Coordinates of C-alpha atoms and ligand atoms in Angstrom, one line a residue:
M245 CA -14.9 25.3 3.5
P246 CA -14.0 22.6 1.2
K247 CA -11.6 19.9 2.9
R248 CA -7.9 20.2 1.8
Y249 CA -6.5 17.2 0.0
A250 CA -3.0 16.6 -1.0
L251 CA -1.9 13.8 -3.3
V252 CA 1.4 11.8 -3.6
G253 CA 2.3 9.6 -6.4
T254 CA 0.8 10.9 -10.0
G255 CA 0.8 7.9 -11.9
S256 CA -2.5 6.1 -13.6
R257 CA -4.3 5.5 -10.2
A258 CA -3.8 8.9 -9.1
S259 CA -6.3 10.0 -12.1
M260 CA -9.4 8.3 -10.3
Y261 CA -8.8 10.6 -7.3
V262 CA -7.9 13.7 -9.1
N263 CA -11.0 13.6 -11.2
A264 CA -13.5 12.8 -8.2
L265 CA -11.9 15.9 -6.2
I266 CA -12.2 18.2 -8.9
E267 CA -15.7 16.9 -9.7
R268 CA -16.6 17.8 -6.0
A269 CA -15.1 21.1 -5.9
D270 CA -17.6 22.5 -3.5
K271 CA -16.7 20.4 -0.9
A272 CA -13.2 19.1 -1.6
S273 CA -9.9 21.2 -2.7
L274 CA -7.1 19.3 -4.0
V275 CA -4.1 21.9 -2.7
A276 CA -0.9 19.9 -3.6
L277 CA 0.4 16.9 -5.9
A278 CA 3.6 15.2 -5.1
D279 CA 5.8 12.9 -7.1
T280 CA 9.5 12.0 -7.8
N281 CA 8.6 13.0 -11.5
A282 CA 7.7 16.3 -12.2
H283 CA 6.6 15.7 -15.8
R284 CA 3.8 13.2 -14.5
I285 CA 2.8 16.0 -11.9
G286 CA 2.4 18.3 -15.3
V287 CA 0.2 15.9 -16.8
H288 CA -2.2 15.7 -14.2
T289 CA -2.0 19.6 -13.6
A290 CA -2.7 20.1 -17.4
A291 CA -5.9 18.1 -17.3
I292 CA -7.0 19.9 -14.1
E293 CA -6.6 23.3 -15.7
A294 CA -8.2 22.1 -19.0
K295 CA -11.3 21.3 -16.7
G296 CA -11.4 25.0 -15.5
H297 CA -9.7 24.1 -12.0
P298 CA -6.9 25.7 -10.5
A299 CA -3.3 24.1 -10.6
P300 CA -2.4 22.3 -7.0
A301 CA 1.0 23.4 -5.8
A302 CA 3.5 20.8 -7.0
Y303 CA 6.1 19.6 -4.9
D304 CA 9.0 17.0 -5.5
A305 CA 8.3 13.9 -3.3
A306 CA 11.5 14.7 -1.5
D307 CA 9.9 17.8 -0.2
F308 CA 6.7 16.3 1.3
D309 CA 7.3 17.7 4.6
R310 CA 7.5 21.1 3.3
L311 CA 4.2 20.1 1.3
L312 CA 2.7 19.5 4.4
A313 CA 3.9 22.4 6.3
E314 CA 3.2 24.9 3.4
T315 CA -0.2 23.7 2.0
K316 CA -1.9 22.3 5.1
P317 CA -3.9 19.5 3.9
D318 CA -6.7 17.8 6.0
T319 CA -6.0 14.3 4.3
V320 CA -3.3 13.1 2.2
I321 CA -4.0 10.6 -0.4
V322 CA -1.2 8.0 -1.4
T323 CA -1.0 6.4 -4.8
S324 CA 2.7 6.0 -5.0
V325 CA 4.6 2.7 -5.7
D326 CA 3.8 0.2 -2.9
A327 CA 7.1 0.1 -1.3
T328 CA 7.0 4.0 -0.8
H329 CA 3.6 4.0 0.9
H330 CA 4.4 4.0 4.2
E331 CA 7.0 7.3 3.9
Y332 CA 4.2 9.5 3.1
I333 CA 1.7 7.7 5.7
L334 CA 4.2 8.4 8.4
A335 CA 4.7 11.9 7.4
A336 CA 1.3 12.9 7.1
L337 CA 0.2 11.3 10.4
A338 CA 3.1 13.0 12.1
A339 CA 1.4 16.2 10.8
G340 CA -1.9 15.2 12.2
C341 CA -3.7 14.4 8.5
D342 CA -5.8 11.9 7.9
V343 CA -4.5 9.4 4.8
I344 CA -6.3 7.7 2.1
C345 CA -4.0 4.7 1.1
E346 CA -4.1 2.7 -2.0
K347 CA -3.7 -1.1 -1.2
P348 CA -1.4 -2.6 -0.3
L349 CA -1.1 -0.4 3.0
T350 CA 2.8 -1.0 3.0
T351 CA 4.9 -4.0 1.8
T352 CA 6.8 -5.2 5.1
A353 CA 5.6 -6.3 8.6
E354 CA 8.1 -3.5 10.0
H355 CA 6.4 -0.8 8.3
A356 CA 3.1 -2.1 9.3
A357 CA 3.8 -1.7 12.8
E358 CA 5.4 1.6 12.5
I359 CA 1.9 2.7 10.8
L360 CA 0.0 1.4 13.5
E361 CA 2.1 3.1 16.0
A362 CA 1.9 6.3 14.6
E363 CA -1.8 6.3 13.9
A364 CA -2.1 5.7 17.6
K365 CA 0.0 9.1 18.4
S366 CA -1.8 11.2 15.7
K367 CA -5.1 12.7 15.4
G368 CA -5.4 11.6 11.9
T369 CA -6.3 7.9 10.8
V370 CA -5.9 6.0 8.0
T371 CA -8.2 4.5 5.5
V372 CA -7.1 1.8 2.9
T373 CA -9.1 1.9 -0.3
F374 CA -10.1 -1.9 -0.9
N375 CA -12.5 -1.1 -3.9
Y376 CA -13.5 -4.7 -4.5
R377 CA -15.3 -4.5 -1.0
Y378 CA -17.5 -2.1 -2.9
N379 CA -18.6 -4.2 -5.7
P380 CA -22.2 -5.1 -5.5
L381 CA -21.5 -8.6 -5.8
H382 CA -19.2 -8.6 -3.0
E383 CA -21.6 -7.1 -0.8
K384 CA -24.2 -9.6 -1.7
V385 CA -22.0 -12.3 -0.7
A386 CA -21.3 -10.6 2.7
D387 CA -25.0 -10.0 3.1
L388 CA -25.8 -13.9 2.4
L389 CA -23.1 -15.2 4.7
R390 CA -24.0 -12.9 7.6
E391 CA -27.7 -13.7 7.1
G392 CA -26.6 -17.4 7.5
A393 CA -27.7 -18.4 4.2
I394 CA -25.0 -21.6 4.3
G395 CA -24.9 -21.8 8.2
E396 CA -21.5 -21.7 10.1
I397 CA -18.7 -21.5 7.6
I398 CA -16.1 -24.1 7.6
S399 CA -13.7 -23.4 4.4
V400 CA -13.5 -21.3 1.6
G401 CA -11.7 -21.9 -2.0
F402 CA -10.4 -18.9 -3.9
D403 CA -9.3 -19.2 -7.6
W404 CA -8.4 -15.8 -9.0
L405 CA -7.2 -15.5 -12.7
L406 CA -5.4 -12.7 -14.4
D407 CA -5.3 -12.8 -18.1
T408 CA -2.5 -12.1 -20.3
R409 CA -3.7 -8.5 -20.9
H410 CA -4.1 -7.8 -17.1
G411 CA -1.6 -10.2 -15.6
A412 CA 1.2 -9.3 -18.1
D413 CA 1.2 -5.6 -17.2
Y414 CA 2.7 -6.7 -13.7
F415 CA 5.7 -7.8 -15.6
R416 CA 6.4 -4.8 -17.6
R417 CA 6.9 -2.1 -14.9
W418 CA 7.9 -1.6 -11.5
H419 CA 5.7 -4.4 -9.9
R420 CA 8.3 -7.1 -11.7
E421 CA 10.6 -6.3 -8.6
S422 CA 9.5 -7.7 -5.5
A423 CA 11.3 -4.9 -3.4
N424 CA 8.8 -2.3 -5.2
S425 CA 5.5 -4.5 -4.6
G426 CA 6.0 -7.2 -2.4
G427 CA 4.9 -9.6 -5.1
L428 CA 1.7 -10.4 -6.5
L429 CA 0.7 -12.1 -3.2
V430 CA 1.1 -8.8 -1.6
H431 CA 0.2 -6.3 -4.4
K432 CA -2.6 -8.2 -6.0
S433 CA -3.7 -10.9 -3.5
G434 CA -4.3 -8.4 -0.7
H435 CA -7.4 -7.4 -2.5
H436 CA -8.5 -11.0 -2.3
F437 CA -7.4 -11.9 1.2
D438 CA -9.1 -8.6 2.2
L439 CA -12.3 -9.7 0.6
V440 CA -12.1 -13.2 2.6
N441 CA -11.0 -11.5 5.8
W442 CA -14.1 -9.0 5.2
W443 CA -16.7 -11.9 4.4
L444 CA -15.4 -13.9 7.4
D445 CA -15.1 -11.2 10.1
S446 CA -11.8 -12.9 11.0
A447 CA -8.0 -12.4 10.4
P448 CA -5.5 -15.1 9.0
I449 CA -3.0 -16.4 11.5
Q450 CA -1.0 -19.1 9.4
A451 CA -0.2 -19.8 5.9
F452 CA 1.7 -22.5 3.9
A453 CA 2.3 -21.5 0.5
K454 CA 4.0 -22.5 -3.1
G455 CA 4.8 -20.1 -5.4
R456 CA 6.9 -19.6 -8.7
L457 CA 7.9 -17.5 -11.9
A458 CA 7.0 -20.1 -14.6
F459 CA 5.5 -18.2 -17.4
Y460 CA 6.9 -14.7 -17.8
G461 CA 10.3 -13.5 -17.4
E462 CA 13.0 -15.7 -18.6
N463 CA 10.5 -18.6 -19.1
G464 CA 9.4 -16.9 -22.2
E465 CA 12.2 -18.4 -24.4
R466 CA 11.4 -22.0 -23.0
N467 CA 7.6 -21.3 -23.6
G468 CA 8.1 -20.1 -26.9
H469 CA 6.7 -16.6 -26.3
D470 CA 9.7 -14.4 -26.1
R471 CA 10.4 -12.0 -29.2
G472 CA 13.9 -11.1 -27.7
Y473 CA 13.7 -7.3 -27.3
A474 CA 14.2 -5.1 -24.1
R475 CA 11.0 -2.7 -24.5
A476 CA 8.2 -2.6 -26.9
T477 CA 8.1 1.0 -27.9
G478 CA 10.4 1.5 -30.9
D479 CA 11.5 -2.1 -31.5
P480 CA 10.4 -3.5 -34.5
A481 CA 10.8 -6.9 -32.9
S482 CA 7.9 -6.4 -30.7
A483 CA 5.6 -5.5 -33.6
E484 CA 3.8 -8.8 -33.9
D485 CA 4.0 -9.6 -30.0
P486 CA 0.5 -9.9 -28.4
F487 CA 2.4 -9.1 -25.0
A488 CA 3.9 -5.7 -26.1
L489 CA 2.4 -2.5 -24.8
R490 CA 3.5 0.2 -27.2
L491 CA 3.6 3.7 -25.2
D492 CA 3.4 5.7 -28.6
D493 CA 0.2 4.0 -29.9
N494 CA -1.8 5.9 -27.0
E495 CA -1.8 9.7 -26.2
G496 CA -2.4 8.7 -22.4
L497 CA 0.5 6.6 -22.1
K498 CA 2.9 8.6 -24.3
S499 CA 2.2 11.7 -22.3
M500 CA 2.3 10.0 -18.9
F501 CA 5.2 7.6 -19.3
L502 CA 7.2 7.8 -22.5
D503 CA 7.5 11.9 -22.2
A504 CA 8.6 11.4 -18.6
E505 CA 11.2 8.8 -19.0
S506 CA 14.0 11.3 -19.2
E507 CA 13.6 12.2 -15.6
D508 CA 13.6 9.0 -13.6
G509 CA 14.1 6.1 -16.3
Y510 CA 10.9 4.4 -15.2
I511 CA 10.4 2.2 -18.3
R512 CA 6.7 1.3 -18.5
D513 CA 6.6 -1.2 -21.5
Q514 CA 9.4 -3.7 -20.9
N515 CA 9.3 -6.9 -22.4
V516 CA 7.5 -9.3 -19.9
F517 CA 9.7 -11.9 -20.9
A518 CA 13.0 -9.6 -20.3
P519 CA 15.2 -10.8 -17.4
G520 CA 15.2 -9.1 -14.1
V521 CA 11.6 -10.4 -12.8
T522 CA 12.0 -11.4 -9.1
I523 CA 8.0 -12.0 -8.4
Y524 CA 6.0 -15.0 -9.0
D525 CA 3.2 -15.6 -11.5
D526 CA 1.9 -18.7 -10.4
M527 CA 1.0 -19.2 -6.5
M528 CA -0.9 -21.0 -4.2
S529 CA -1.6 -20.8 -0.4
L530 CA -3.6 -22.5 2.2
V531 CA -4.6 -20.2 5.0
D532 CA -5.9 -20.6 8.5
Y533 CA -8.0 -18.2 10.2
E534 CA -8.5 -17.4 13.8
S535 CA -12.2 -18.5 13.5
G536 CA -11.0 -22.0 12.2
V537 CA -12.0 -21.4 8.9
T538 CA -9.5 -22.6 6.3
L539 CA -9.0 -21.0 2.9
S540 CA -7.4 -22.7 -0.2
Y541 CA -6.4 -19.7 -2.5
R542 CA -4.5 -19.6 -5.9
L543 CA -3.6 -16.9 -8.0
T544 CA -2.6 -17.5 -11.7
A545 CA -1.2 -14.3 -13.9
Y546 CA -1.0 -15.7 -17.1
S547 CA -4.6 -17.1 -18.0
P548 CA -6.7 -16.7 -21.2
W549 CA -9.6 -15.3 -19.3
E550 CA -10.0 -13.1 -16.5
G551 CA -12.1 -13.4 -13.2
Y552 CA -12.4 -15.7 -10.3
R553 CA -14.4 -18.6 -8.7
V554 CA -15.1 -18.3 -4.7
H555 CA -16.8 -20.6 -3.0
F556 CA -17.8 -21.0 0.8
N557 CA -18.7 -24.4 2.5
G558 CA -21.0 -24.2 5.4
T559 CA -22.8 -26.3 7.9
Q560 CA -26.1 -25.7 6.1
G561 CA -24.8 -25.7 2.3
R562 CA -22.6 -24.1 -0.1
L563 CA -22.2 -20.5 -1.6
E564 CA -20.5 -20.2 -5.1
L565 CA -19.8 -17.1 -7.1
L566 CA -18.2 -17.3 -10.5
V567 CA -17.1 -13.9 -12.1
V568 CA -15.9 -13.3 -15.8
E569 CA -14.2 -10.1 -15.3
N570 CA -12.3 -8.6 -18.3
D571 CA -12.9 -5.2 -17.2
H572 CA -9.3 -4.2 -16.5
V573 CA -8.4 -2.5 -19.9
N574 CA -11.2 0.0 -19.6
P575 CA -9.9 2.7 -17.5
A576 CA -10.6 5.5 -20.0
A577 CA -12.9 7.3 -17.6
H578 CA -10.1 7.6 -15.4
G579 CA -7.0 8.9 -17.3
P580 CA -6.6 12.7 -17.7
N581 CA -8.5 14.1 -20.2
G582 CA -10.1 10.9 -20.6
A583 CA -7.3 9.3 -22.2
S584 CA -7.0 5.5 -21.9
L585 CA -3.8 4.8 -19.7
H586 CA -3.4 1.1 -21.2
G587 CA -2.6 0.3 -24.5
A588 CA -4.5 -2.8 -25.1
E589 CA -8.4 -3.0 -26.1
A590 CA -10.8 -4.7 -23.4
A591 CA -11.2 -8.2 -23.9
A592 CA -14.1 -9.0 -26.5
E593 CA -16.3 -10.9 -23.9
Q594 CA -18.6 -8.9 -21.6
G595 CA -18.2 -9.5 -17.9
W596 CA -21.1 -12.0 -16.3
Y597 CA -21.5 -13.6 -13.1
E598 CA -23.1 -16.5 -11.5
L599 CA -23.9 -16.4 -7.8
T600 CA -25.6 -19.4 -6.3
V601 CA -26.7 -20.6 -2.9
H602 CA -27.0 -24.4 -2.7
P603 CA -28.9 -25.3 0.9
L604 CA -28.7 -28.8 2.0
W605 CA -31.5 -31.0 0.8
T606 CA -33.3 -28.2 -1.2
K607 CA -32.7 -27.0 -4.9
P608 CA -29.9 -24.3 -5.6
E609 CA -31.0 -20.4 -5.7
R610 CA -29.4 -18.3 -8.4
I611 CA -29.2 -14.9 -6.8
D612 CA -29.5 -11.9 -9.1
V613 CA -27.8 -8.5 -8.1
G614 CA -28.6 -7.0 -11.5
E615 CA -26.3 -6.2 -14.5
Y616 CA -22.6 -7.0 -13.9
Q617 CA -20.7 -3.6 -14.2
R618 CA -17.9 -3.7 -16.4
K619 CA -16.1 -0.6 -15.5
G620 CA -13.8 0.4 -12.4
H621 CA -13.7 -3.0 -10.7
G622 CA -17.2 -4.2 -11.1
G623 CA -18.6 -0.7 -10.0
G624 CA -16.7 -0.5 -6.9
D625 CA -14.7 2.4 -7.5
V626 CA -17.6 4.9 -7.9
R627 CA -19.3 3.6 -5.0
M628 CA -16.1 3.6 -2.9
L629 CA -15.6 7.4 -4.0
G630 CA -19.2 8.2 -2.7
V631 CA -18.2 6.8 0.6
L632 CA -14.9 8.5 0.7
F633 CA -15.8 11.8 -0.5
D634 CA -19.6 12.3 -0.2
G635 CA -20.1 10.8 3.0
D636 CA -22.6 8.3 1.7
T637 CA -23.4 5.7 4.3
D638 CA -21.5 2.4 4.6
P639 CA -24.1 -0.2 5.8
H640 CA -21.8 -2.9 4.9
D641 CA -18.8 -1.7 6.9
R642 CA -16.6 -1.6 3.7
S643 CA -14.4 1.0 4.9
A644 CA -11.3 -0.3 5.7
N645 CA -8.7 1.0 8.5
A646 CA -5.0 0.5 9.1
Q647 CA -5.6 -2.9 10.9
D648 CA -7.7 -4.1 7.8
G649 CA -4.8 -3.4 5.6
I650 CA -2.4 -5.1 7.8
N651 CA -4.6 -8.2 7.8
A652 CA -4.7 -8.2 4.1
L653 CA -0.8 -7.9 4.2
A654 CA -0.5 -10.7 6.5
A655 CA -1.4 -13.6 4.3
G656 CA 0.4 -12.2 1.7
L657 CA 3.7 -11.8 3.6
A658 CA 3.2 -15.1 5.6
S659 CA 2.4 -16.9 2.2
N660 CA 5.9 -15.2 0.7
A661 CA 7.8 -16.2 4.0
S662 CA 6.4 -19.9 3.7
I663 CA 7.5 -20.0 -0.2
E664 CA 10.7 -18.9 0.9
S665 CA 11.2 -21.5 3.7
G666 CA 9.0 -24.3 2.5
Q667 CA 7.6 -24.2 5.9
P668 CA 4.2 -22.9 7.2
V669 CA 4.5 -19.3 8.7
V670 CA 2.6 -18.2 11.5
V671 CA 1.5 -14.5 11.0
A672 CA 2.2 -13.5 14.8
E673 CA 5.6 -14.4 14.4
L674 CA 6.1 -12.0 11.2
F675 CA 4.5 -9.2 13.1
K676 CA 6.2 -9.6 16.6
Ligands
NAD809 N1 -7.0 -0.5 -5.8 C1 -6.9 -0.9 -7.0 O1 -7.7 -1.3 -7.7 C2 -5.6 -0.2 -7.7 C3 -5.5 -0.1 -9.1 C4 -4.1 0.2 -9.6 C5 -3.4 1.0 -8.9 N2 -3.6 0.8 -7.4 C6 -2.6 1.2 -6.5 O2 -2.2 2.6 -6.6 C7 -0.6 2.8 -6.7 C8 -0.1 3.4 -7.9 O3 -0.2 2.6 -8.9 P1 -0.1 2.9 -10.4 O4 -0.7 1.5 -11.2 O5 -1.0 4.4 -10.6 O6 1.2 2.9 -10.5 P2 1.9 4.2 -11.6 O7 3.4 3.7 -11.9 O8 1.2 4.4 -12.8 O9 2.3 5.3 -10.6 C9 3.3 5.3 -9.7 C10 3.6 6.9 -9.3 O10 4.4 6.9 -8.1 C11 5.5 7.6 -8.3 N3 6.7 7.2 -7.5 C12 7.5 6.4 -7.7 N4 8.5 6.4 -6.5 C13 7.9 7.4 -5.8 C14 8.6 8.0 -4.4 N5 9.2 7.5 -3.7 N6 7.6 8.9 -3.9 C15 6.6 9.3 -4.5 N7 6.1 9.0 -5.8 C16 6.9 8.0 -6.3 C17 5.9 7.5 -9.9 O11 6.7 8.4 -10.2 C18 4.5 7.3 -10.5 O12 4.0 8.7 -10.9 C19 -0.2 1.5 -6.1 O13 0.1 1.2 -4.8 C20 -1.2 0.3 -6.6 O14 -1.3 -0.8 -5.8 C21 -4.9 0.3 -6.9

């Protein structure tokens, strides 16, 4: 019998899961879709039917309990707006379902505690899909560190750059409001904090952070970037704006967002310099780990190039990874009917990396992990789907549970609280 899946939150990210399930129709059955927006459910349903598969049952998200009772899924996939994840996780666990949840697990410490408690009472379990763990480069880093390539790790430096294609996208839509996304230290840095937690096999205990909105939002006028429109589509003032995303330029964006607007007023193409941004675009945090390791972390959301540098200092040397990523705007394979869901073209530069181990007293060694994979988070998405749906082996222990999700959230929430208070924040105090 194929395993039964229901999915809630039928936006862009949902496409990856919907496609993965219908490609595995012999062992997976997508029985229901839910969203607050019926039009968006319809876009996915049409794409499913066009590929010759039966339409899943469609439910308003408000009827999620009825969905669970009527369609009896084994597993619920949660790809809705971040601040709503907990609602569906809790309902699914109460019904005894397993949960596959997109990062972040949730956006508050209170909901995190509720999820842990609900999971303890349920026969279901929660998996958080930290796809970056499945990137072959990141696995190699994990292997090298675990093999002791640089001895005992003392400190980590991590500098992540989002370029003005990808970074800007968080300022066009719901992410721009902290109440929806927890801000980028939760929504985006959760990936990075999770990687560090996994690499170190440890958890954050304290954070001291600085953060501000310095580029997007109303800074655009001062910085000379703002063209003074509210949304890009249909406004001539956006015509020459390199930051603009026009929904009617792209069939995928038009059908999924522009044509769905009348139902919920979700505007996908706001001017990134329009007022109302309540998240930061420039952040840094000093994080202490249970193991004694210290992390210095920075996230910049307005960079000319995209990628990251991470380095580990150890008792026997240093490991350095530099990645030029630039693959964000290439999600065509994930959209319904193959349509791209992002308006901008991929950056011209191909992704590349340099992974180097510098042992003490000897020559550095460049590590080759094959060609850099441009699509789907460095190739992580496809490999993660294999573990989630095909039972592929997981020798690197990449699968993340609810506690991993909370540990990834912890550094972000503590950093946000520290920015607010100006003081270091102890994680245990937040999660009391
Ligand atoms: N792991 C990754 O690399 C990755 C990449 C992209 C997105 N994501 C995650 O996937 C999730 C969805 O992001 P997206 O980019 O697809 O956003 P999106 O805006 O395209 O889709 C979000 C969907 O949620 C729906 N929604 C809003 N409120 C809801 C509610 N109360 N109940 C149910 N549905 C509701 C919206 O109508 C929309 O269809 C987010 O949690 C995001 O963090 C993860």
